[in-house]
Amino acid sequence: MQRRPTLMDVAQAAGVSRALVSIVMRGAPGAAGPTRERVLTVARDLGYRPDSRARLLRSSRTRLLGVTFHGSAPFHAEIVDAVYAQAAERGYEVVLSAVGRSRSEARAIDGLLDFGSEALIVIAPSLGIRELERYAGRVPVVSLLRDDVGAFVDSISSDDRAGVRVAVEHLTGLGHWNIVHVDGGSAVSAARRRDAFRLEMMGRQLEPVIIPGGPGEDDGLRAGDSLQGSLPSAVIAFNDRSALGVMESLRAAGLRVPEDVSVLGFDNSQLAQLRFVQLSSVSSEAPLLAVAAVDRAVDRLEGRGGPVHVVSDPRLIVRRTTAPPAEAWKLGSNSTSFATGPIKFT
């Protein structure tokens, strides 16, 4: 195994002292311009990189932000990208810890704390308020995508009620009245979006039909299959992955999107933006939320204020999967009844 180049290796190759190399690497004043350039060139040629671990060990701080995410949620990877970028801007490093079927959220958080994380950003946490507050008693905790986390935990989230409202407004504006919501099961935000859909539809004197679903493609596929006997003119899915499952079920049944059924998702993930998908979706502006979460964690570490709860307004991205309803639905638009089939939550 090749030995990692040291400061002394750079010093000897550049013909200067080790102390001068240290000054250059830290960006501190004290080295002439030509000498600084020569040292940096030699360091690059040797493949020298500062040992951040050694620097941290010499310091009383780690400058590490711990981030938990769900390994089964590709959308979380998009959020993590934004977290990395903003953490670097603020001079912090990121440590990731995945939550999965064989790894609980508590274990993921404990691992981050054991690693020396100074603050936690927990993406879509499923822990109870008391458990989150227990961690917040040790380090600052920022909940990302969930806001019902108690008074002692910071939260950065999107307004689910507003997101559902713009989705329903879009579809009813196109002329849809027979709209179904495929819910997210036990996923974070599922209950809020389900309740918001019910309120928005009832506020328009339309029947709020909700069928069981979940956050994954298979959940949407099963939900789509259950619609076949009582087809709506439009579907609002819990998220983009569920919406893709619904679309595949409709396609397999010989139906077209949006000509026969309009489909609308949530998250505006990279899946929704794919050229062959072009899914209309409610965007929670997750990258911006991630930036806000990092800023909040760093501000707490630097002593600026107590816990805050920030809620942002989502926006609708209209693509190719929503359109005015077929002529058959327009003919029956004076009725608000729905044929027997889907399960209605009360």
mmCIF file of C-alpha atoms in Angstrom:
data_model
loop_
_atom_site.group_PDB
_atom_site.id
_atom_site.type_symbol
_atom_site.label_atom_id
_atom_site.label_comp_id
_atom_site.label_asym_id
_atom_site.label_seq_id
_atom_site.Cartn_x
_atom_site.Cartn_y
_atom_site.Cartn_z
ATOM 1 C CA MET A 1 0.000 0.000 0.000
ATOM 2 C CA GLN A 2 1.416 3.369 -1.032
ATOM 3 C CA ARG A 3 2.279 5.708 1.826
ATOM 4 C CA ARG A 4 0.272 8.927 2.064
ATOM 5 C CA PRO A 5 2.474 12.005 1.329
ATOM 6 C CA THR A 6 3.193 14.169 4.376
ATOM 7 C CA LEU A 7 3.976 17.823 4.985
ATOM 8 C CA MET A 8 7.639 16.860 5.298
ATOM 9 C CA ASP A 9 7.575 15.174 1.874
ATOM 10 C CA VAL A 10 6.232 18.371 0.341
ATOM 11 C CA ALA A 11 8.764 20.481 2.214
ATOM 12 C CA GLN A 12 11.705 18.379 1.016
ATOM 13 C CA ALA A 13 10.493 18.338 -2.599
ATOM 14 C CA ALA A 14 9.887 22.103 -2.598
ATOM 15 C CA GLY A 15 13.106 22.923 -0.770
ATOM 16 C CA VAL A 16 11.440 24.775 2.077
ATOM 17 C CA SER A 17 10.736 24.162 5.738
ATOM 18 C CA ARG A 18 7.870 22.077 7.041
ATOM 19 C CA ALA A 19 6.554 25.132 8.910
ATOM 20 C CA LEU A 20 6.369 27.108 5.666
ATOM 21 C CA VAL A 21 4.433 24.308 3.965
ATOM 22 C CA SER A 22 2.005 24.331 6.886
ATOM 23 C CA ILE A 23 1.493 28.087 6.457
ATOM 24 C CA VAL A 24 0.732 27.623 2.752
ATOM 25 C CA MET A 25 -1.662 24.717 3.306
ATOM 26 C CA ARG A 26 -3.593 26.680 5.932
ATOM 27 C CA GLY A 27 -3.808 29.721 3.674
ATOM 28 C CA ALA A 28 -2.159 31.812 6.374
ATOM 29 C CA PRO A 29 -0.019 34.893 5.622
ATOM 30 C CA GLY A 30 3.783 34.589 5.721
ATOM 31 C CA ALA A 31 4.748 33.019 2.388
ATOM 32 C CA ALA A 32 5.805 34.970 -0.716
ATOM 33 C CA GLY A 33 3.668 34.554 -3.832
ATOM 34 C CA PRO A 34 6.172 32.545 -5.935
ATOM 35 C CA THR A 35 7.035 30.312 -2.965
ATOM 36 C CA ARG A 36 3.361 29.707 -2.225
ATOM 37 C CA GLU A 37 2.729 28.710 -5.854
ATOM 38 C CA ARG A 38 5.749 26.365 -5.864
ATOM 39 C CA VAL A 39 4.616 24.635 -2.674
ATOM 40 C CA LEU A 40 1.062 24.197 -3.980
ATOM 41 C CA THR A 41 2.364 22.794 -7.281
ATOM 42 C CA VAL A 42 4.625 20.296 -5.501
ATOM 43 C CA ALA A 43 1.799 19.267 -3.156
ATOM 44 C CA ARG A 44 -0.515 18.678 -6.114
ATOM 45 C CA ASP A 45 2.120 16.668 -8.003
ATOM 46 C CA LEU A 46 2.792 14.491 -4.954
ATOM 47 C CA GLY A 47 -0.926 13.977 -4.329
ATOM 48 C CA TYR A 48 -0.748 15.555 -0.890
ATOM 49 C CA ARG A 49 -4.035 16.214 0.908
ATOM 50 C CA PRO A 50 -4.389 17.714 4.397
ATOM 51 C CA ASP A 51 -5.378 15.128 7.009
ATOM 52 C CA SER A 52 -8.693 16.549 8.212
ATOM 53 C CA ARG A 53 -9.020 13.820 10.840
ATOM 54 C CA ALA A 54 -5.779 14.848 12.497
ATOM 55 C CA ARG A 55 -6.853 18.497 12.423
ATOM 56 C CA LEU A 56 -10.169 17.634 14.043
ATOM 57 C CA LEU A 57 -8.479 15.578 16.737
ATOM 58 C CA ARG A 58 -6.400 18.618 17.645
ATOM 59 C CA SER A 59 -9.556 20.694 17.907
ATOM 60 C CA SER A 60 -12.329 20.582 20.473
ATOM 61 C CA ARG A 61 -14.888 20.519 17.613
ATOM 62 C CA THR A 62 -15.599 18.062 14.825
ATOM 63 C CA ARG A 63 -17.631 20.385 12.542
ATOM 64 C CA LEU A 64 -19.646 17.353 11.494
ATOM 65 C CA LEU A 65 -23.351 17.450 10.619
ATOM 66 C CA GLY A 66 -25.034 14.067 10.955
ATOM 67 C CA VAL A 67 -27.789 13.297 8.455
ATOM 68 C CA THR A 68 -30.228 10.387 8.527
ATOM 69 C CA PHE A 69 -32.081 9.368 5.380
ATOM 70 C CA HIS A 70 -34.211 6.454 4.222
ATOM 71 C CA GLY A 71 -32.257 4.141 1.948
ATOM 72 C CA SER A 72 -35.398 3.083 0.098
ATOM 73 C CA ALA A 73 -36.296 6.679 -0.851
ATOM 74 C CA PRO A 74 -34.418 7.911 -3.946
ATOM 75 C CA PHE A 75 -35.879 11.373 -3.328
ATOM 76 C CA HIS A 76 -33.822 11.608 -0.141
ATOM 77 C CA ALA A 77 -30.633 11.243 -2.191
ATOM 78 C CA GLU A 78 -31.549 14.452 -4.014
ATOM 79 C CA ILE A 79 -31.932 16.194 -0.673
ATOM 80 C CA VAL A 80 -28.581 14.864 0.536
ATOM 81 C CA ASP A 81 -26.829 16.365 -2.496
ATOM 82 C CA ALA A 82 -28.087 19.809 -1.494
ATOM 83 C CA VAL A 83 -27.104 19.200 2.135
ATOM 84 C CA TYR A 84 -23.531 18.368 1.117
ATOM 85 C CA ALA A 85 -23.210 21.515 -0.992
ATOM 86 C CA GLN A 86 -24.544 23.867 1.673
ATOM 87 C CA ALA A 87 -22.547 22.241 4.469
ATOM 88 C CA ALA A 88 -19.367 22.851 2.477
ATOM 89 C CA GLU A 89 -20.381 26.493 2.030
ATOM 90 C CA ARG A 90 -20.702 26.827 5.802
ATOM 91 C CA GLY A 91 -17.423 25.035 6.504
ATOM 92 C CA TYR A 92 -18.866 21.752 7.770
ATOM 93 C CA GLU A 93 -18.582 18.119 6.733
ATOM 94 C CA VAL A 94 -21.493 15.679 6.473
ATOM 95 C CA VAL A 95 -21.797 12.180 7.905
ATOM 96 C CA LEU A 96 -24.633 10.010 6.550
ATOM 97 C CA SER A 97 -26.503 7.247 8.330
ATOM 98 C CA ALA A 98 -29.161 5.232 6.496
ATOM 99 C CA VAL A 99 -32.473 4.023 7.919
ATOM 100 C CA GLY A 100 -33.716 0.714 6.533
ATOM 101 C CA ARG A 101 -35.658 -2.423 7.298
ATOM 102 C CA SER A 102 -32.814 -3.825 9.359
ATOM 103 C CA ARG A 103 -31.643 -0.498 10.780
ATOM 104 C CA SER A 104 -33.906 1.640 12.912
ATOM 105 C CA GLU A 105 -33.918 5.415 12.932
ATOM 106 C CA ALA A 106 -32.747 5.442 16.556
ATOM 107 C CA ARG A 107 -29.776 3.257 15.673
ATOM 108 C CA ALA A 108 -28.940 5.498 12.717
ATOM 109 C CA ILE A 109 -28.976 8.568 14.970
ATOM 110 C CA ASP A 110 -26.946 6.882 17.705
ATOM 111 C CA GLY A 111 -24.303 6.015 15.122
ATOM 112 C CA LEU A 112 -24.038 9.649 14.054
ATOM 113 C CA LEU A 113 -23.632 10.790 17.650
ATOM 114 C CA ASP A 114 -21.005 8.135 18.306
ATOM 115 C CA PHE A 115 -19.117 9.453 15.283
ATOM 116 C CA GLY A 116 -19.004 12.927 16.810
ATOM 117 C CA SER A 117 -21.763 14.755 14.948
ATOM 118 C CA GLU A 118 -22.320 18.186 16.461
ATOM 119 C CA ALA A 119 -25.853 18.538 15.086
ATOM 120 C CA LEU A 120 -28.424 16.279 13.431
ATOM 121 C CA ILE A 121 -30.541 16.743 10.319
ATOM 122 C CA VAL A 122 -33.176 14.025 10.312
ATOM 123 C CA ILE A 123 -34.962 13.625 6.978
ATOM 124 C CA ALA A 124 -38.643 12.708 7.388
ATOM 125 C CA PRO A 125 -38.233 11.377 10.947
ATOM 126 C CA SER A 126 -40.636 8.712 12.167
ATOM 127 C CA LEU A 127 -39.603 8.867 15.837
ATOM 128 C CA GLY A 128 -42.024 10.237 18.382
ATOM 129 C CA ILE A 129 -41.742 13.751 19.775
ATOM 130 C CA ARG A 130 -40.317 12.590 23.104
ATOM 131 C CA GLU A 131 -37.589 10.579 21.410
ATOM 132 C CA LEU A 132 -36.639 13.490 19.164
ATOM 133 C CA GLU A 133 -36.585 15.847 22.124
ATOM 134 C CA ARG A 134 -34.330 13.445 24.002
ATOM 135 C CA TYR A 135 -31.759 13.756 21.217
ATOM 136 C CA ALA A 136 -32.304 17.517 21.092
ATOM 137 C CA GLY A 137 -31.208 17.601 24.727
ATOM 138 C CA ARG A 138 -27.752 16.495 23.550
ATOM 139 C CA VAL A 139 -27.259 18.289 20.223
ATOM 140 C CA PRO A 140 -29.304 20.577 17.956
ATOM 141 C CA VAL A 141 -31.791 18.524 15.924
ATOM 142 C CA VAL A 142 -33.396 19.740 12.695
ATOM 143 C CA SER A 143 -36.348 17.792 11.296
ATOM 144 C CA LEU A 144 -36.536 18.052 7.519
ATOM 145 C CA LEU A 145 -39.910 17.461 5.765
ATOM 146 C CA ARG A 146 -41.860 17.016 9.014
ATOM 147 C CA ASP A 147 -43.066 19.807 11.292
ATOM 148 C CA ASP A 148 -44.969 18.081 14.144
ATOM 149 C CA VAL A 149 -41.835 17.498 16.195
ATOM 150 C CA GLY A 150 -42.463 19.393 19.411
ATOM 151 C CA ALA A 151 -41.204 22.708 20.758
ATOM 152 C CA PHE A 152 -37.545 21.764 21.261
ATOM 153 C CA VAL A 153 -36.702 20.448 17.775
ATOM 154 C CA ASP A 154 -36.195 22.719 14.771
ATOM 155 C CA SER A 155 -38.221 21.861 11.683
ATOM 156 C CA ILE A 156 -38.008 22.818 8.022
ATOM 157 C CA SER A 157 -40.947 21.616 5.954
ATOM 158 C CA SER A 158 -43.297 22.334 3.094
ATOM 159 C CA ASP A 159 -46.976 23.186 3.526
ATOM 160 C CA ASP A 160 -48.769 19.947 2.626
ATOM 161 C CA ARG A 161 -52.193 21.600 2.822
ATOM 162 C CA ALA A 162 -51.103 24.224 0.289
ATOM 163 C CA GLY A 163 -49.581 21.529 -1.911
ATOM 164 C CA VAL A 164 -52.798 19.556 -2.049
ATOM 165 C CA ARG A 165 -54.736 22.761 -2.652
ATOM 166 C CA VAL A 166 -52.742 23.689 -5.770
ATOM 167 C CA ALA A 167 -53.087 20.107 -7.026
ATOM 168 C CA VAL A 168 -56.873 20.098 -6.626
ATOM 169 C CA GLU A 169 -57.156 23.617 -8.041
ATOM 170 C CA HIS A 170 -55.185 22.570 -11.109
ATOM 171 C CA LEU A 171 -57.329 19.519 -11.805
ATOM 172 C CA THR A 172 -60.675 21.160 -11.123
ATOM 173 C CA GLY A 173 -59.566 24.085 -13.244
ATOM 174 C CA LEU A 174 -59.070 21.646 -16.108
ATOM 175 C CA GLY A 175 -62.630 20.407 -15.591
ATOM 176 C CA HIS A 176 -62.075 17.323 -13.421
ATOM 177 C CA TRP A 177 -64.586 16.596 -10.677
ATOM 178 C CA ASN A 178 -64.085 12.853 -10.211
ATOM 179 C CA ILE A 179 -60.669 12.931 -8.516
ATOM 180 C CA VAL A 180 -59.132 10.168 -6.402
ATOM 181 C CA HIS A 181 -56.280 10.464 -3.915
ATOM 182 C CA VAL A 182 -53.914 7.499 -3.548
ATOM 183 C CA ASP A 183 -52.682 7.945 -0.003
ATOM 184 C CA GLY A 184 -49.222 7.300 1.422
ATOM 185 C CA GLY A 185 -50.106 4.701 4.037
ATOM 186 C CA SER A 186 -48.004 5.216 7.178
ATOM 187 C CA ALA A 187 -45.394 7.426 5.492
ATOM 188 C CA VAL A 188 -44.522 10.814 6.959
ATOM 189 C CA SER A 189 -46.912 13.487 5.596
ATOM 190 C CA ALA A 190 -49.443 10.876 4.417
ATOM 191 C CA ALA A 191 -52.058 11.745 7.028
ATOM 192 C CA ARG A 192 -51.719 15.498 6.433
ATOM 193 C CA ARG A 193 -52.067 15.144 2.656
ATOM 194 C CA ARG A 194 -55.014 12.773 3.071
ATOM 195 C CA ASP A 195 -56.812 15.175 5.420
ATOM 196 C CA ALA A 196 -56.015 18.131 3.184
ATOM 197 C CA PHE A 197 -57.443 16.337 0.152
ATOM 198 C CA ARG A 198 -60.652 15.583 2.024
ATOM 199 C CA LEU A 199 -61.043 19.226 3.064
ATOM 200 C CA GLU A 200 -60.225 20.642 -0.356
ATOM 201 C CA MET A 201 -62.689 18.375 -2.146
ATOM 202 C CA MET A 202 -65.472 18.944 0.380
ATOM 203 C CA GLY A 203 -64.896 22.685 0.113
ATOM 204 C CA ARG A 204 -65.747 22.371 -3.580
ATOM 205 C CA GLN A 205 -68.813 20.159 -2.907
ATOM 206 C CA LEU A 206 -66.971 17.202 -4.451
ATOM 207 C CA GLU A 207 -66.733 13.729 -2.958
ATOM 208 C CA PRO A 208 -63.288 13.055 -1.432
ATOM 209 C CA VAL A 209 -62.491 9.497 -2.537
ATOM 210 C CA ILE A 210 -59.301 8.118 -1.004
ATOM 211 C CA ILE A 211 -57.831 4.681 -1.645
ATOM 212 C CA PRO A 212 -55.067 2.959 0.324
ATOM 213 C CA GLY A 213 -51.587 3.249 -1.105
ATOM 214 C CA GLY A 214 -48.053 3.896 0.071
ATOM 215 C CA PRO A 215 -44.811 5.639 -0.873
ATOM 216 C CA GLY A 216 -43.495 3.121 -3.420
ATOM 217 C CA GLU A 217 -44.093 2.144 -7.027
ATOM 218 C CA ASP A 218 -45.642 -1.178 -6.011
ATOM 219 C CA ASP A 219 -48.086 0.664 -3.736
ATOM 220 C CA GLY A 220 -49.158 2.822 -6.653
ATOM 221 C CA LEU A 221 -49.424 -0.208 -8.906
ATOM 222 C CA ARG A 222 -51.792 -1.960 -6.511
ATOM 223 C CA ALA A 223 -53.815 1.221 -6.073
ATOM 224 C CA GLY A 224 -54.062 1.626 -9.839
ATOM 225 C CA ASP A 225 -55.285 -1.948 -10.196
ATOM 226 C CA SER A 226 -58.027 -1.276 -7.634
ATOM 227 C CA LEU A 227 -59.280 1.635 -9.744
ATOM 228 C CA GLN A 228 -60.012 -0.435 -12.818
ATOM 229 C CA GLY A 229 -63.614 -1.216 -11.904
ATOM 230 C CA SER A 230 -64.481 2.395 -11.094
ATOM 231 C CA LEU A 231 -62.222 4.667 -13.062
ATOM 232 C CA PRO A 232 -61.835 8.334 -12.019
ATOM 233 C CA SER A 233 -60.870 11.078 -14.435
ATOM 234 C CA ALA A 234 -57.847 12.132 -12.351
ATOM 235 C CA VAL A 235 -55.558 10.792 -9.624
ATOM 236 C CA ILE A 236 -53.456 12.676 -7.081
ATOM 237 C CA ALA A 237 -50.827 10.281 -5.734
ATOM 238 C CA PHE A 238 -48.999 10.621 -2.423
ATOM 239 C CA ASN A 239 -45.661 11.063 -4.186
ATOM 240 C CA ASP A 240 -43.992 10.657 -7.569
ATOM 241 C CA ARG A 241 -43.030 7.022 -7.032
ATOM 242 C CA SER A 242 -46.604 6.093 -6.214
ATOM 243 C CA ALA A 243 -47.784 8.088 -9.241
ATOM 244 C CA LEU A 244 -45.448 6.097 -11.496
ATOM 245 C CA GLY A 245 -46.983 2.872 -10.188
ATOM 246 C CA VAL A 246 -50.475 4.181 -10.909
ATOM 247 C CA MET A 247 -49.421 5.128 -14.439
ATOM 248 C CA GLU A 248 -47.964 1.691 -15.097
ATOM 249 C CA SER A 249 -51.168 0.024 -13.903
ATOM 250 C CA LEU A 250 -53.230 2.206 -16.234
ATOM 251 C CA ARG A 251 -50.880 1.548 -19.136
ATOM 252 C CA ALA A 252 -51.078 -2.213 -18.561
ATOM 253 C CA ALA A 253 -54.888 -1.933 -18.690
ATOM 254 C CA GLY A 254 -54.722 -0.236 -22.082
ATOM 255 C CA LEU A 255 -55.505 3.231 -20.739
ATOM 256 C CA ARG A 256 -53.704 6.426 -21.672
ATOM 257 C CA VAL A 257 -52.326 9.184 -19.453
ATOM 258 C CA PRO A 258 -53.596 11.909 -19.605
ATOM 259 C CA GLU A 259 -56.125 11.194 -22.369
ATOM 260 C CA ASP A 260 -58.113 8.715 -20.244
ATOM 261 C CA VAL A 261 -56.892 9.557 -16.738
ATOM 262 C CA SER A 262 -54.774 12.480 -15.519
ATOM 263 C CA VAL A 263 -52.128 11.642 -12.907
ATOM 264 C CA LEU A 264 -50.391 14.098 -10.582
ATOM 265 C CA GLY A 265 -47.599 13.366 -8.093
ATOM 266 C CA PHE A 266 -45.745 15.021 -5.222
ATOM 267 C CA ASP A 267 -42.047 15.915 -4.707
ATOM 268 C CA ASN A 268 -41.071 16.932 -8.257
ATOM 269 C CA SER A 269 -38.302 14.349 -8.005
ATOM 270 C CA GLN A 270 -35.845 13.493 -10.761
ATOM 271 C CA LEU A 271 -38.179 10.630 -11.678
ATOM 272 C CA ALA A 272 -40.932 13.128 -12.512
ATOM 273 C CA GLN A 273 -38.559 15.097 -14.698
ATOM 274 C CA LEU A 274 -37.423 12.183 -16.862
ATOM 275 C CA ARG A 275 -38.088 12.852 -20.537
ATOM 276 C CA PHE A 276 -40.203 9.729 -21.009
ATOM 277 C CA VAL A 277 -42.209 10.387 -17.815
ATOM 278 C CA GLN A 278 -42.857 14.159 -17.661
ATOM 279 C CA LEU A 279 -45.073 13.833 -14.587
ATOM 280 C CA SER A 280 -47.013 16.849 -13.322
ATOM 281 C CA SER A 281 -45.982 17.167 -9.685
ATOM 282 C CA VAL A 282 -46.192 19.392 -6.622
ATOM 283 C CA SER A 283 -42.700 20.615 -5.781
ATOM 284 C CA SER A 284 -41.812 21.113 -2.130
ATOM 285 C CA GLU A 285 -38.585 22.824 -3.256
ATOM 286 C CA ALA A 286 -36.658 20.172 -1.329
ATOM 287 C CA PRO A 287 -33.162 21.427 -2.288
ATOM 288 C CA LEU A 288 -34.043 24.831 -0.839
ATOM 289 C CA LEU A 289 -35.427 23.164 2.283
ATOM 290 C CA ALA A 290 -32.157 21.232 2.614
ATOM 291 C CA VAL A 291 -30.179 24.467 2.430
ATOM 292 C CA ALA A 292 -32.407 25.970 5.123
ATOM 293 C CA ALA A 293 -31.929 22.886 7.317
ATOM 294 C CA VAL A 294 -28.136 23.125 7.101
ATOM 295 C CA ASP A 295 -28.218 26.850 7.829
ATOM 296 C CA ARG A 296 -30.465 26.254 10.822
ATOM 297 C CA ALA A 297 -28.206 23.511 12.231
ATOM 298 C CA VAL A 298 -25.111 25.691 11.843
ATOM 299 C CA ASP A 299 -26.844 28.731 13.331
ATOM 300 C CA ARG A 300 -27.811 26.695 16.373
ATOM 301 C CA LEU A 301 -24.236 25.462 16.765
ATOM 302 C CA GLU A 302 -22.989 29.021 16.560
ATOM 303 C CA GLY A 303 -25.422 30.207 19.205
ATOM 304 C CA ARG A 304 -27.932 32.055 17.048
ATOM 305 C CA GLY A 305 -31.408 31.534 18.498
ATOM 306 C CA GLY A 306 -33.487 28.646 19.777
ATOM 307 C CA PRO A 307 -35.611 26.160 17.835
ATOM 308 C CA VAL A 308 -37.677 27.511 14.948
ATOM 309 C CA HIS A 309 -40.327 25.995 12.682
ATOM 310 C CA VAL A 310 -40.120 27.081 9.039
ATOM 311 C CA VAL A 311 -42.886 26.150 6.596
ATOM 312 C CA SER A 312 -42.453 27.000 2.908
ATOM 313 C CA ASP A 313 -45.037 27.219 0.144
ATOM 314 C CA PRO A 314 -44.863 24.482 -2.531
ATOM 315 C CA ARG A 315 -45.527 25.090 -6.219
ATOM 316 C CA LEU A 316 -47.056 23.033 -8.989
ATOM 317 C CA ILE A 317 -44.960 21.921 -11.947
ATOM 318 C CA VAL A 318 -47.291 21.096 -14.858
ATOM 319 C CA ARG A 319 -46.000 18.597 -17.401
ATOM 320 C CA ARG A 320 -47.616 16.030 -19.718
ATOM 321 C CA THR A 321 -49.618 13.802 -17.365
ATOM 322 C CA THR A 322 -52.500 16.200 -16.663
ATOM 323 C CA ALA A 323 -55.034 17.484 -19.197
ATOM 324 C CA PRO A 324 -58.764 18.263 -19.427
ATOM 325 C CA PRO A 325 -60.964 15.198 -18.866
ATOM 326 C CA ALA A 326 -62.259 13.030 -21.684
ATOM 327 C CA GLU A 327 -65.605 14.002 -23.227
ATOM 328 C CA ALA A 328 -67.405 11.234 -21.322
ATOM 329 C CA TRP A 329 -66.447 12.825 -18.001
ATOM 330 C CA LYS A 330 -67.499 16.295 -19.169
ATOM 331 C CA LEU A 331 -70.987 15.006 -19.940
ATOM 332 C CA GLY A 332 -71.419 13.924 -16.329
ATOM 333 C CA SER A 333 -69.816 16.937 -14.707
ATOM 334 C CA ASN A 334 -73.016 18.073 -13.000
ATOM 335 C CA SER A 335 -72.946 15.037 -10.728
ATOM 336 C CA THR A 336 -70.668 14.608 -7.709
ATOM 337 C CA SER A 337 -71.392 10.921 -7.117
ATOM 338 C CA PHE A 338 -68.836 8.188 -7.593
ATOM 339 C CA ALA A 339 -69.492 4.636 -8.637
ATOM 340 C CA THR A 340 -69.001 1.961 -6.020
ATOM 341 C CA GLY A 341 -65.444 0.662 -5.954
ATOM 342 C CA PRO A 342 -62.677 2.526 -4.147
ATOM 343 C CA ILE A 343 -62.600 2.619 -0.352
ATOM 344 C CA LYS A 344 -63.557 5.956 1.183
ATOM 345 C CA PHE A 345 -61.833 6.986 4.412
ATOM 346 C CA THR A 346 -64.046 8.797 6.918
#
